[in-house]
CSV table of C-alpha atoms in Angstrom, one decimal:
chain,number,residue,atom,x,y,z
A,281,MET,CA,81.6,-46.4,126.5
A,282,TRP,CA,78.3,-46.0,128.1
A,283,GLY,CA,79.5,-46.6,131.8
A,284,GLY,CA,78.9,-43.0,133.0
A,285,ARG,CA,75.2,-43.1,132.1
A,286,PHE,CA,74.1,-46.7,132.4
A,287,ALA,CA,74.4,-49.1,135.4
A,288,GLY,CA,74.6,-52.2,133.4
A,289,GLY,CA,75.8,-53.3,130.0
A,290,PRO,CA,73.5,-54.1,127.1
A,291,SER,CA,71.6,-57.4,126.8
A,292,ALA,CA,72.7,-60.1,124.2
A,293,ILE,CA,69.9,-58.9,122.0
A,294,MET,CA,70.8,-55.3,122.0
A,295,ARG,CA,74.6,-56.0,121.5
A,296,GLU,CA,73.5,-58.0,118.4
A,297,ILE,CA,71.2,-55.6,116.9
A,298,ASN,CA,73.4,-52.6,117.6
A,299,ALA,CA,76.8,-53.8,116.4
A,300,SER,CA,77.8,-52.8,112.9
A,301,ILE,CA,81.4,-53.9,112.9
A,302,PRO,CA,80.6,-56.8,110.7
A,303,PHE,CA,80.0,-54.5,107.8
A,304,ASP,CA,81.4,-51.1,108.6
A,305,LYS,CA,84.9,-52.4,109.0
A,306,VAL,CA,85.4,-51.8,105.4
A,307,LEU,CA,85.6,-48.1,106.3
A,308,TRP,CA,88.7,-48.5,108.2
A,309,ARG,CA,90.9,-46.7,105.7
A,310,GLN,CA,88.6,-43.7,105.6
A,311,ASP,CA,88.2,-43.6,109.3
A,312,ILE,CA,92.0,-43.6,109.9
A,313,ALA,CA,92.3,-40.7,107.3
A,314,ALA,CA,89.6,-38.7,108.9
A,315,SER,CA,90.9,-39.3,112.4
A,316,LYS,CA,94.3,-38.2,111.4
A,317,ALA,CA,93.1,-35.0,109.7
A,318,HIS,CA,91.0,-34.2,112.7
A,319,ALA,CA,93.9,-34.8,115.1
A,320,ALA,CA,96.1,-32.5,113.0
A,321,MET,CA,93.6,-29.9,113.0
A,322,LEU,CA,93.1,-30.0,116.8
A,323,ALA,CA,96.9,-29.6,117.3
A,324,ALA,CA,97.0,-26.7,114.7
A,325,GLN,CA,94.3,-25.0,116.6
A,326,GLY,CA,95.9,-25.6,120.0
A,327,ILE,CA,93.1,-27.8,121.3
A,328,VAL,CA,95.4,-30.6,121.8
A,329,SER,CA,99.1,-30.6,122.3
A,330,ALA,CA,101.4,-31.2,119.5
A,331,ASP,CA,102.9,-34.2,121.4
A,332,ASP,CA,99.5,-35.8,121.8
A,333,ALA,CA,98.7,-35.2,118.2
A,334,ALA,CA,101.9,-36.8,117.0
A,335,ALA,CA,101.2,-39.9,119.4
A,336,ILE,CA,97.7,-40.2,117.9
A,337,SER,CA,98.9,-39.9,114.3
A,338,SER,CA,101.7,-42.6,114.9
A,339,GLY,CA,99.2,-44.9,116.7
A,340,LEU,CA,96.7,-44.7,113.8
A,341,ASP,CA,99.4,-45.4,111.3
A,342,ALA,CA,100.4,-48.4,113.4
A,343,ILE,CA,96.6,-49.5,113.5
A,344,ALA,CA,96.3,-49.0,109.7
A,345,ALA,CA,99.3,-51.4,109.1
A,346,GLU,CA,97.7,-54.0,111.4
A,347,TYR,CA,94.4,-53.9,109.6
A,348,ALA,CA,96.1,-53.9,106.2
A,349,ALA,CA,98.0,-57.1,107.3
A,350,HIS,CA,95.5,-59.0,109.4
A,351,GLY,CA,92.1,-57.4,108.9
A,352,VAL,CA,89.9,-55.6,111.4
A,353,PRO,CA,89.0,-57.4,114.5
A,354,GLU,CA,85.3,-57.9,115.0
A,355,ASN,CA,84.7,-56.9,118.6
A,356,TRP,CA,80.8,-56.6,118.9
A,357,ASP,CA,81.1,-55.1,122.3
A,358,LEU,CA,82.8,-52.0,120.7
A,359,GLU,CA,79.9,-51.8,118.0
A,360,ASP,CA,81.6,-50.3,115.1
A,361,ILE,CA,84.9,-49.5,113.3
A,362,HIS,CA,85.2,-46.1,115.1
A,363,MET,CA,85.2,-47.6,118.6
A,364,VAL,CA,87.4,-50.6,117.6
A,365,THR,CA,89.8,-48.2,116.3
A,366,GLU,CA,89.7,-45.8,119.2
A,367,SER,CA,90.0,-48.7,121.6
A,368,ARG,CA,93.2,-50.1,119.8
A,369,LEU,CA,94.6,-46.6,119.8
A,370,ALA,CA,94.2,-46.3,123.5
A,371,GLU,CA,96.0,-49.8,124.0
A,372,LEU,CA,98.9,-48.3,121.9
A,373,ILE,CA,99.4,-44.9,123.1
A,374,GLY,CA,97.5,-44.7,126.5
A,375,ALA,CA,95.5,-41.8,127.6
A,376,ALA,CA,96.3,-39.4,124.8
A,377,ALA,CA,94.1,-41.4,122.7
A,378,GLY,CA,90.9,-40.1,124.5
A,379,ARG,CA,91.9,-36.7,123.2
A,380,LEU,CA,91.0,-37.7,119.7
A,381,HIS,CA,87.3,-37.5,119.9
A,382,THR,CA,87.4,-33.9,121.1
A,383,ALA,CA,85.1,-31.7,119.0
A,384,ARG,CA,83.5,-34.5,117.2
A,385,SER,CA,80.8,-37.1,117.5
A,386,ARG,CA,80.3,-40.5,115.9
A,387,ASN,CA,77.6,-38.9,113.9
A,388,ASP,CA,79.9,-36.6,112.0
A,389,GLN,CA,82.6,-39.2,112.0
A,390,VAL,CA,80.4,-41.9,110.3
A,391,ALA,CA,78.9,-39.3,107.9
A,392,THR,CA,82.5,-38.4,106.9
A,393,ASP,CA,83.9,-41.7,106.6
A,394,PHE,CA,80.8,-43.1,104.6
A,395,LYS,CA,81.0,-40.0,102.3
A,396,LEU,CA,84.6,-40.6,101.6
A,397,TRP,CA,84.0,-44.3,100.7
A,398,VAL,CA,81.0,-43.2,98.4
A,399,ARG,CA,83.1,-40.7,96.6
A,400,GLU,CA,85.7,-43.3,95.9
A,401,ALA,CA,83.0,-45.7,94.8
A,402,CYS,CA,81.7,-43.1,92.3
A,403,LEU,CA,85.1,-42.8,90.8
A,404,SER,CA,85.5,-46.7,90.6
A,405,ALA,CA,82.3,-46.9,88.8
A,406,ASP,CA,83.2,-44.3,86.4
A,407,ALA,CA,86.5,-45.9,85.6
A,408,ALA,CA,84.9,-49.3,85.1
A,409,LEU,CA,82.3,-47.9,82.8
A,410,GLY,CA,85.0,-46.3,80.7
A,411,GLY,CA,86.5,-49.7,80.3
A,412,LEU,CA,83.2,-51.1,79.0
A,413,GLN,CA,82.8,-48.2,76.8
A,414,VAL,CA,86.3,-48.9,75.2
A,415,ALA,CA,85.1,-52.6,74.6
A,416,LEU,CA,81.9,-51.5,73.0
A,417,VAL,CA,83.6,-48.9,70.7
A,418,THR,CA,86.3,-51.4,69.7
A,419,ARG,CA,83.9,-53.9,68.6
A,420,ALA,CA,81.6,-51.4,67.1
A,421,GLY,CA,84.5,-50.1,64.9
A,422,GLU,CA,85.0,-53.8,63.7
A,423,HIS,CA,81.5,-54.0,62.7
A,424,ALA,CA,80.4,-50.6,61.5
A,425,GLY,CA,79.1,-52.1,58.2
A,426,SER,CA,78.0,-55.6,59.6
A,427,ILE,CA,74.3,-55.7,58.9
A,428,MET,CA,71.8,-57.2,61.4
A,429,PRO,CA,68.0,-56.8,61.9
A,430,GLY,CA,66.9,-53.9,64.0
A,431,PHE,CA,63.8,-54.5,66.1
A,432,THR,CA,60.8,-52.8,67.5
A,433,HIS,CA,58.5,-54.9,69.8
A,434,LEU,CA,61.1,-57.6,69.2
A,435,GLN,CA,60.0,-57.9,65.7
A,436,THR,CA,62.1,-57.2,62.7
A,437,ALA,CA,61.8,-53.6,61.8
A,438,GLN,CA,64.6,-52.3,59.7
A,439,PRO,CA,68.2,-53.4,59.0
A,440,VAL,CA,70.8,-51.6,61.0
A,441,THR,CA,74.5,-52.3,61.6
A,442,LEU,CA,75.9,-54.2,64.6
A,443,GLY,CA,78.3,-51.2,65.2
A,444,HIS,CA,75.3,-49.0,65.5
A,445,HIS,CA,73.6,-51.2,67.9
A,446,LEU,CA,76.6,-51.5,70.1
A,447,MET,CA,77.1,-47.7,70.0
A,448,ALA,CA,73.7,-47.3,71.4
A,449,TYR,CA,75.0,-48.9,74.7
A,450,TYR,CA,78.0,-46.7,74.5
A,451,GLU,CA,75.7,-43.7,74.7
A,452,MET,CA,73.6,-45.1,77.6
A,453,LEU,CA,76.9,-45.7,79.6
A,454,GLY,CA,78.1,-42.2,78.8
A,455,ARG,CA,74.9,-41.0,80.7
A,456,ASP,CA,75.6,-43.4,83.5
A,457,ARG,CA,79.2,-42.0,83.8
A,458,SER,CA,77.8,-38.5,84.0
A,459,ARG,CA,75.5,-39.6,86.9
A,460,PHE,CA,78.4,-41.0,88.9
A,461,VAL,CA,80.4,-37.9,88.2
A,462,ASP,CA,77.5,-35.5,89.4
A,463,ALA,CA,77.1,-37.8,92.5
A,464,HIS,CA,80.9,-37.4,93.2
A,465,SER,CA,80.6,-33.7,92.8
A,466,ARG,CA,77.6,-33.3,95.0
A,467,ALA,CA,79.3,-35.1,97.8
A,468,SER,CA,82.2,-32.5,98.0
A,469,GLN,CA,81.1,-31.0,101.4
A,470,CYS,CA,82.8,-32.4,104.5
A,471,PRO,CA,80.6,-33.2,107.5
A,472,LEU,CA,83.5,-33.4,109.9
A,473,GLY,CA,83.1,-30.9,112.7
A,474,ALA,CA,79.4,-30.8,112.7
A,475,ALA,CA,79.7,-33.0,116.0
A,476,ALA,CA,76.5,-34.7,117.1
A,477,LEU,CA,74.1,-32.1,115.6
A,478,ALA,CA,74.7,-28.8,116.7
A,479,GLY,CA,78.4,-28.0,116.0
A,480,THR,CA,81.0,-27.6,118.7
A,481,GLY,CA,82.1,-25.0,121.1
A,482,PHE,CA,85.9,-25.7,120.3
A,483,PRO,CA,87.6,-23.2,118.0
A,484,ILE,CA,88.0,-25.8,115.2
A,485,ASP,CA,88.9,-25.3,111.5
A,486,ARG,CA,86.5,-27.2,109.4
A,487,LYS,CA,88.0,-25.8,106.2
A,488,ALA,CA,91.4,-27.4,107.1
A,489,THR,CA,89.9,-30.9,107.6
A,490,ALA,CA,87.8,-30.7,104.5
A,491,GLN,CA,90.8,-29.7,102.4
A,492,ALA,CA,93.0,-32.4,103.9
A,493,LEU,CA,90.4,-35.0,103.1
A,494,GLY,CA,89.9,-33.8,99.5
A,495,PHE,CA,86.5,-32.3,100.0
A,496,ALA,CA,85.8,-28.8,98.2
A,497,MET,CA,84.4,-27.2,101.4
A,498,PRO,CA,82.7,-28.0,104.7
A,499,THR,CA,79.0,-28.6,105.0
A,500,ARG,CA,77.1,-25.4,105.8
A,501,ASN,CA,74.4,-26.8,108.3
A,502,SER,CA,75.3,-29.0,111.3
A,503,LEU,CA,71.9,-30.7,111.5
A,504,ASP,CA,71.9,-31.6,107.7
A,505,SER,CA,75.4,-32.6,108.0
A,506,VAL,CA,74.8,-35.6,110.3
A,507,SER,CA,71.5,-36.5,108.9
A,508,ASP,CA,72.2,-36.5,105.2
A,509,ARG,CA,72.5,-39.7,103.2
A,510,ASP,CA,71.6,-38.1,99.8
A,511,PHE,CA,75.1,-38.9,98.7
A,512,ALA,CA,74.4,-42.6,99.3
A,513,LEU,CA,71.0,-42.2,97.5
A,514,ASP,CA,72.7,-40.4,94.6
A,515,TYR,CA,75.3,-43.3,94.3
A,516,LEU,CA,72.5,-45.9,94.5
A,517,THR,CA,70.5,-44.0,92.0
A,518,ALA,CA,73.3,-44.0,89.3
A,519,ALA,CA,74.1,-47.6,90.1
A,520,ALA,CA,70.4,-48.5,89.6
A,521,GLN,CA,70.1,-46.8,86.2
A,522,CYS,CA,73.4,-48.2,85.2
A,523,ALA,CA,72.4,-51.7,86.3
A,524,LEU,CA,69.2,-51.3,84.1
A,525,HIS,CA,71.3,-50.6,81.1
A,526,LEU,CA,73.6,-53.6,81.7
A,527,SER,CA,70.5,-55.7,82.2
A,528,ARG,CA,69.2,-54.7,78.8
A,529,LEU,CA,72.5,-55.5,77.2
A,530,ALA,CA,72.6,-58.8,79.1
A,531,GLU,CA,69.1,-59.7,77.8
A,532,GLU,CA,70.1,-59.0,74.3
A,533,LEU,CA,73.2,-61.2,74.5
A,534,ILE,CA,71.3,-63.9,76.1
A,535,LEU,CA,68.8,-63.8,73.2
A,536,TRP,CA,71.5,-63.5,70.5
A,537,ALA,CA,73.3,-66.5,72.1
A,538,SER,CA,70.3,-68.8,71.9
A,539,GLN,CA,70.1,-71.3,68.9
A,540,PRO,CA,67.0,-69.5,67.4
A,541,PHE,CA,68.9,-66.4,66.9
A,542,GLY,CA,72.5,-67.6,66.8
A,543,PHE,CA,73.9,-64.1,66.4
A,544,ILE,CA,76.7,-64.6,68.9
A,545,THR,CA,79.1,-67.0,70.7
A,546,LEU,CA,79.9,-65.8,74.2
A,547,PRO,CA,83.5,-66.8,75.5
A,548,ASP,CA,83.6,-70.0,77.3
A,549,SER,CA,85.2,-68.4,80.3
A,550,LEU,CA,82.0,-66.5,81.0
A,551,SER,CA,79.7,-69.4,80.2
A,552,THR,CA,78.6,-72.5,82.0
A,553,GLY,CA,77.4,-76.1,81.1
A,554,SER,CA,74.7,-78.2,82.3
A,555,SER,CA,74.8,-80.9,84.9
A,556,ILE,CA,72.7,-83.3,82.6
A,557,MET,CA,72.8,-82.0,79.0
A,558,PRO,CA,76.3,-82.1,77.7
A,559,GLN,CA,75.4,-79.9,74.6
A,560,LYS,CA,74.6,-77.0,76.7
A,561,LYS,CA,76.5,-73.8,76.9
A,562,ASN,CA,74.6,-71.4,79.2
A,563,PRO,CA,75.0,-67.5,79.2
A,564,ASP,CA,75.2,-67.6,83.1
A,565,ALA,CA,77.3,-64.5,83.4
A,566,ALA,CA,74.9,-62.5,81.3
A,567,GLU,CA,71.9,-63.9,83.2
A,568,LEU,CA,73.6,-63.1,86.6
A,569,VAL,CA,74.2,-59.5,85.4
A,570,ARG,CA,70.5,-59.3,84.4
A,571,GLY,CA,69.6,-60.7,87.9
A,572,HIS,CA,71.9,-58.6,89.9
A,573,SER,CA,70.2,-55.6,88.6
A,574,GLY,CA,67.1,-56.3,90.7
A,575,ARG,CA,69.3,-56.6,93.8
A,576,ILE,CA,70.9,-53.2,92.9
A,577,ILE,CA,67.6,-51.6,92.4
A,578,GLY,CA,66.5,-53.2,95.7
A,579,ALA,CA,69.3,-51.6,97.5
A,580,LEU,CA,68.2,-48.2,96.3
A,581,THR,CA,64.7,-48.9,97.4
A,582,SER,CA,65.8,-50.2,100.8
A,583,LEU,CA,67.7,-47.0,101.6
A,584,MET,CA,64.9,-44.7,100.2
A,585,VAL,CA,62.5,-46.4,102.5
A,586,THR,CA,64.8,-46.2,105.5
A,587,MET,CA,65.3,-42.5,105.1
A,588,LYS,CA,61.8,-41.4,104.2
A,589,GLY,CA,60.5,-40.7,107.6
A,590,LEU,CA,63.3,-39.8,109.7
A,591,PRO,CA,63.2,-36.5,111.6
A,592,LEU,CA,66.3,-34.5,112.1
A,593,ALA,CA,69.0,-35.2,113.0
A,594,TYR,CA,70.5,-38.7,113.5
A,595,SER,CA,68.6,-41.8,114.2
A,596,LYS,CA,69.9,-45.2,114.7
A,597,ASP,CA,68.0,-46.4,111.6
A,598,MET,CA,70.6,-44.8,109.6
A,599,GLN,CA,73.1,-47.5,110.6
A,600,ASP,CA,71.4,-49.5,108.0
A,601,ASP,CA,72.7,-47.2,105.3
A,602,LYS,CA,75.8,-49.0,104.5
A,603,VAL,CA,74.9,-52.5,103.8
A,604,PRO,CA,72.7,-51.9,100.6
A,605,VAL,CA,75.4,-49.4,99.3
A,606,PHE,CA,78.3,-51.9,99.8
A,607,GLU,CA,76.2,-54.6,98.3
A,608,ALA,CA,75.2,-52.6,95.4
A,609,ALA,CA,78.8,-51.4,94.8
A,610,GLY,CA,80.2,-54.9,94.9
A,611,LEU,CA,77.4,-56.2,92.6
A,612,LEU,CA,78.0,-53.3,90.1
A,613,GLU,CA,81.6,-53.9,90.0
A,614,LEU,CA,81.2,-57.6,89.1
A,615,CYS,CA,78.6,-56.8,86.5
A,616,LEU,CA,80.8,-54.3,84.9
A,617,ALA,CA,83.7,-56.6,84.7
A,618,ALA,CA,81.6,-59.4,83.4
A,619,MET,CA,80.0,-57.4,80.7
A,620,THR,CA,83.4,-56.0,79.7
A,621,GLY,CA,84.8,-59.6,79.2
A,622,MET,CA,81.7,-60.7,77.4
A,623,ILE,CA,81.9,-57.9,74.8
A,624,ASP,CA,85.7,-58.2,74.5
A,625,GLY,CA,85.5,-62.1,74.0
A,626,ALA,CA,82.3,-62.4,72.1
A,627,THR,CA,82.3,-63.9,68.5
A,628,PHE,CA,79.7,-62.2,66.3
A,629,ARG,CA,78.2,-64.4,63.7
A,630,THR,CA,77.6,-61.6,61.0
A,631,GLY,CA,76.6,-64.0,58.3
A,632,ARG,CA,73.7,-65.2,60.5
A,633,MET,CA,72.9,-61.6,61.4
A,634,ARG,CA,72.8,-60.5,57.8
A,635,ALA,CA,70.5,-63.5,56.8
A,636,ALA,CA,68.1,-62.5,59.6
A,637,ALA,CA,67.9,-59.0,58.4
A,638,GLU,CA,66.7,-60.1,55.1
A,639,LEU,CA,63.8,-62.0,56.7
A,640,GLY,CA,60.6,-60.2,58.0
A,641,TYR,CA,60.5,-57.6,55.1
A,642,ALA,CA,62.8,-55.3,56.9
A,643,THR,CA,63.3,-53.2,53.8
A,644,ALA,CA,59.4,-52.4,53.5
A,645,THR,CA,60.0,-48.8,54.8
A,646,ASP,CA,62.6,-48.4,52.0
A,647,LEU,CA,60.0,-49.2,49.5
A,648,ALA,CA,57.6,-46.6,50.9
A,649,ASP,CA,60.4,-44.0,51.1
A,650,TRP,CA,61.2,-44.7,47.4
A,651,LEU,CA,57.7,-44.1,46.4
A,652,VAL,CA,57.7,-40.8,48.2
A,653,ARG,CA,61.1,-39.8,46.6
A,654,ALA,CA,61.0,-41.2,43.2
A,655,ALA,CA,57.2,-41.2,42.5
A,656,ASN,CA,56.1,-38.2,44.4
A,657,VAL,CA,53.5,-40.3,46.4
A,658,PRO,CA,52.4,-39.1,49.7
A,659,PHE,CA,53.8,-41.1,52.6
A,660,ARG,CA,50.5,-42.4,54.0
A,661,GLU,CA,49.4,-43.8,50.3
A,662,ALA,CA,53.0,-45.1,50.0
A,663,HIS,CA,52.6,-46.9,53.4
A,664,HIS,CA,49.4,-48.6,52.1
A,665,ILE,CA,51.0,-49.6,48.7
A,666,THR,CA,54.0,-51.0,50.5
A,667,GLY,CA,51.6,-53.0,52.9
A,668,THR,CA,49.9,-54.6,49.9
A,669,ALA,CA,53.4,-55.6,48.5
A,670,VAL,CA,54.4,-57.1,51.8
A,671,LYS,CA,51.1,-59.1,51.9
A,672,LEU,CA,51.8,-60.4,48.3
A,673,ALA,CA,55.3,-61.4,49.2
A,674,GLU,CA,54.1,-63.1,52.4
A,675,SER,CA,51.6,-65.1,50.4
A,676,ARG,CA,54.4,-66.3,48.1
A,677,GLY,CA,56.8,-67.0,50.8
A,678,CYS,CA,59.5,-64.7,49.3
A,679,ALA,CA,61.4,-61.4,50.1
A,680,LEU,CA,60.2,-58.1,48.8
A,681,ASP,CA,63.0,-57.8,46.3
A,682,ALA,CA,62.1,-61.2,45.0
A,683,LEU,CA,58.9,-59.9,43.6
A,684,THR,CA,59.0,-59.0,39.9
A,685,LEU,CA,58.4,-55.7,38.4
A,686,ASP,CA,55.2,-56.9,37.0
A,687,ASP,CA,54.1,-57.9,40.4
A,688,LEU,CA,54.9,-54.5,41.9
A,689,GLN,CA,53.4,-52.6,39.0
A,690,ALA,CA,50.2,-54.5,39.4
A,691,ILE,CA,49.9,-53.1,42.7
A,692,ASP,CA,50.9,-49.5,41.6
A,693,ALA,CA,51.7,-48.5,38.1
A,694,ARG,CA,54.1,-45.8,39.2
A,695,ILE,CA,56.7,-48.2,40.6
A,696,ASP,CA,59.5,-48.7,38.1
A,697,ASN,CA,62.8,-50.8,37.7
A,698,ARG,CA,64.7,-48.2,39.9
A,699,VAL,CA,63.1,-49.6,43.0
A,700,PHE,CA,65.2,-52.7,43.3
A,701,ALA,CA,68.3,-50.7,44.0
A,702,ALA,CA,66.5,-49.5,47.2
A,703,LEU,CA,65.3,-52.8,48.4
A,704,SER,CA,68.5,-54.6,49.5
A,705,VAL,CA,69.6,-54.6,53.1
A,706,GLU,CA,72.8,-52.9,52.1
A,707,SER,CA,70.9,-50.1,50.3
A,708,SER,CA,68.6,-49.7,53.2
A,709,VAL,CA,71.4,-49.2,55.7
A,710,ALA,CA,73.4,-47.0,53.4
A,711,ALA,CA,70.3,-44.7,53.1
A,712,ARG,CA,70.1,-43.9,56.7
A,713,ALA,CA,72.9,-41.5,56.7
A,714,SER,CA,71.3,-38.8,58.8
A,715,TYR,CA,73.3,-37.7,61.7
A,716,GLY,CA,73.2,-40.4,64.3
A,717,GLY,CA,71.8,-42.8,61.8
A,718,THR,CA,72.9,-46.5,61.1
A,719,ALA,CA,74.8,-45.9,57.8
A,720,PRO,CA,78.2,-47.4,58.1
A,721,GLU,CA,79.8,-43.9,57.4
A,722,GLN,CA,77.8,-42.5,60.3
A,723,VAL,CA,78.7,-45.2,62.6
A,724,SER,CA,82.3,-44.9,61.8
A,725,ALA,CA,82.2,-41.2,62.5
A,726,ARG,CA,80.6,-41.8,65.9
A,727,VAL,CA,83.1,-44.5,66.7
A,728,ALA,CA,86.0,-42.0,65.8
A,729,GLU,CA,84.4,-39.4,68.0
A,730,ALA,CA,84.1,-41.8,70.9
A,731,ARG,CA,87.7,-43.1,70.5
A,732,VAL,CA,88.9,-39.4,71.0
A,733,ALA,CA,86.5,-38.9,73.9
A,734,LEU,CA,88.0,-42.1,75.6
A,735,GLY,CA,91.5,-41.1,75.0
A,736,LEU,CA,92.2,-43.8,72.5
A,737,GLU,CA,93.3,-41.5,69.8
């Protein structure tokens, strides 16, 4: 490729550092599609003959069949998927292959191929997230009234329902889906035809190639077209945020599956054992989801650092854009599949959850709220009275509702027998009936809305 400018070939070191075919070969489908669209446009514009365009298209179809059947050959001397394909095309159809690169550069070619791939990755992530949302909503519907402790600071705070807890993650994933949809939308402009950096003198039709490849329109600035990797950063940003949410859920499953909690039994198919301790059942899939989040976040950081100081337009640094994106996409796909399997196959030990909700004085806030509602006590005073009651119960090693009326009236005479109806975990949960609250009726309503949104109803 460089014969006209260079007297000798690259050194072994240059050959190795320069070649991207080991990783960019995954773009072969996008490269074939973009090349076919470009050839068809060249023929329509009279830039190449119809016969040459037909030969190019037929040759590209033959190459696609070869790649699908046998994979892409890794010829490091040809550097990348674009030159490997063009070289093979020349072997198949001869000199007409040389016309394919008219009015384009590898700069706009790779930007187009990569953007096509990222757009597809956004749609794949959105679909996988939808599958995990279905799993969460299904299990939340089963457990709209199953009581468990709610935590702040990992300390028992107030009783909630398991369905409410699971639906919190449904909401998080909904925001993740919106980020991938937004990333896909922002990547709707086609770089093909920007050429190396300045556009081309040939009378090309960029709208035609954009439409043929499923883009909304061509990019509006040739310099930006070949130097932009915002679409990749958008994908990685969405992937990193999604990975954070998956990691939080994974951490909770890990805690819940531990013997001190005992809230959940994870499916055997997504757990492992110990090489020395036969009793162990380790939540390795959840731990790997938690661990992979770091690698996905690292992929975002890697590409951001690569791009942060690059002047316009294209620089070879940008060849390092693909590996972090490909790695993050593969990891995210695995994480979503694993998490969906864990939620689908988990056994929730609701009796253990309910028992835990009764510990830690989780209904203390309900006593304070009762004092406000029934005895017209200012909340700050009610808070102090409740704290005194908790201290007494703690000293006796009993629950709040195990204190007698005499005990409570000794703390504050305004307390009467009606208070005990508010101190059970069932009453506590049922009382949180504000919109978005944990009351079973509210959880069931949110589940019903989610099922409609997901197309399940």
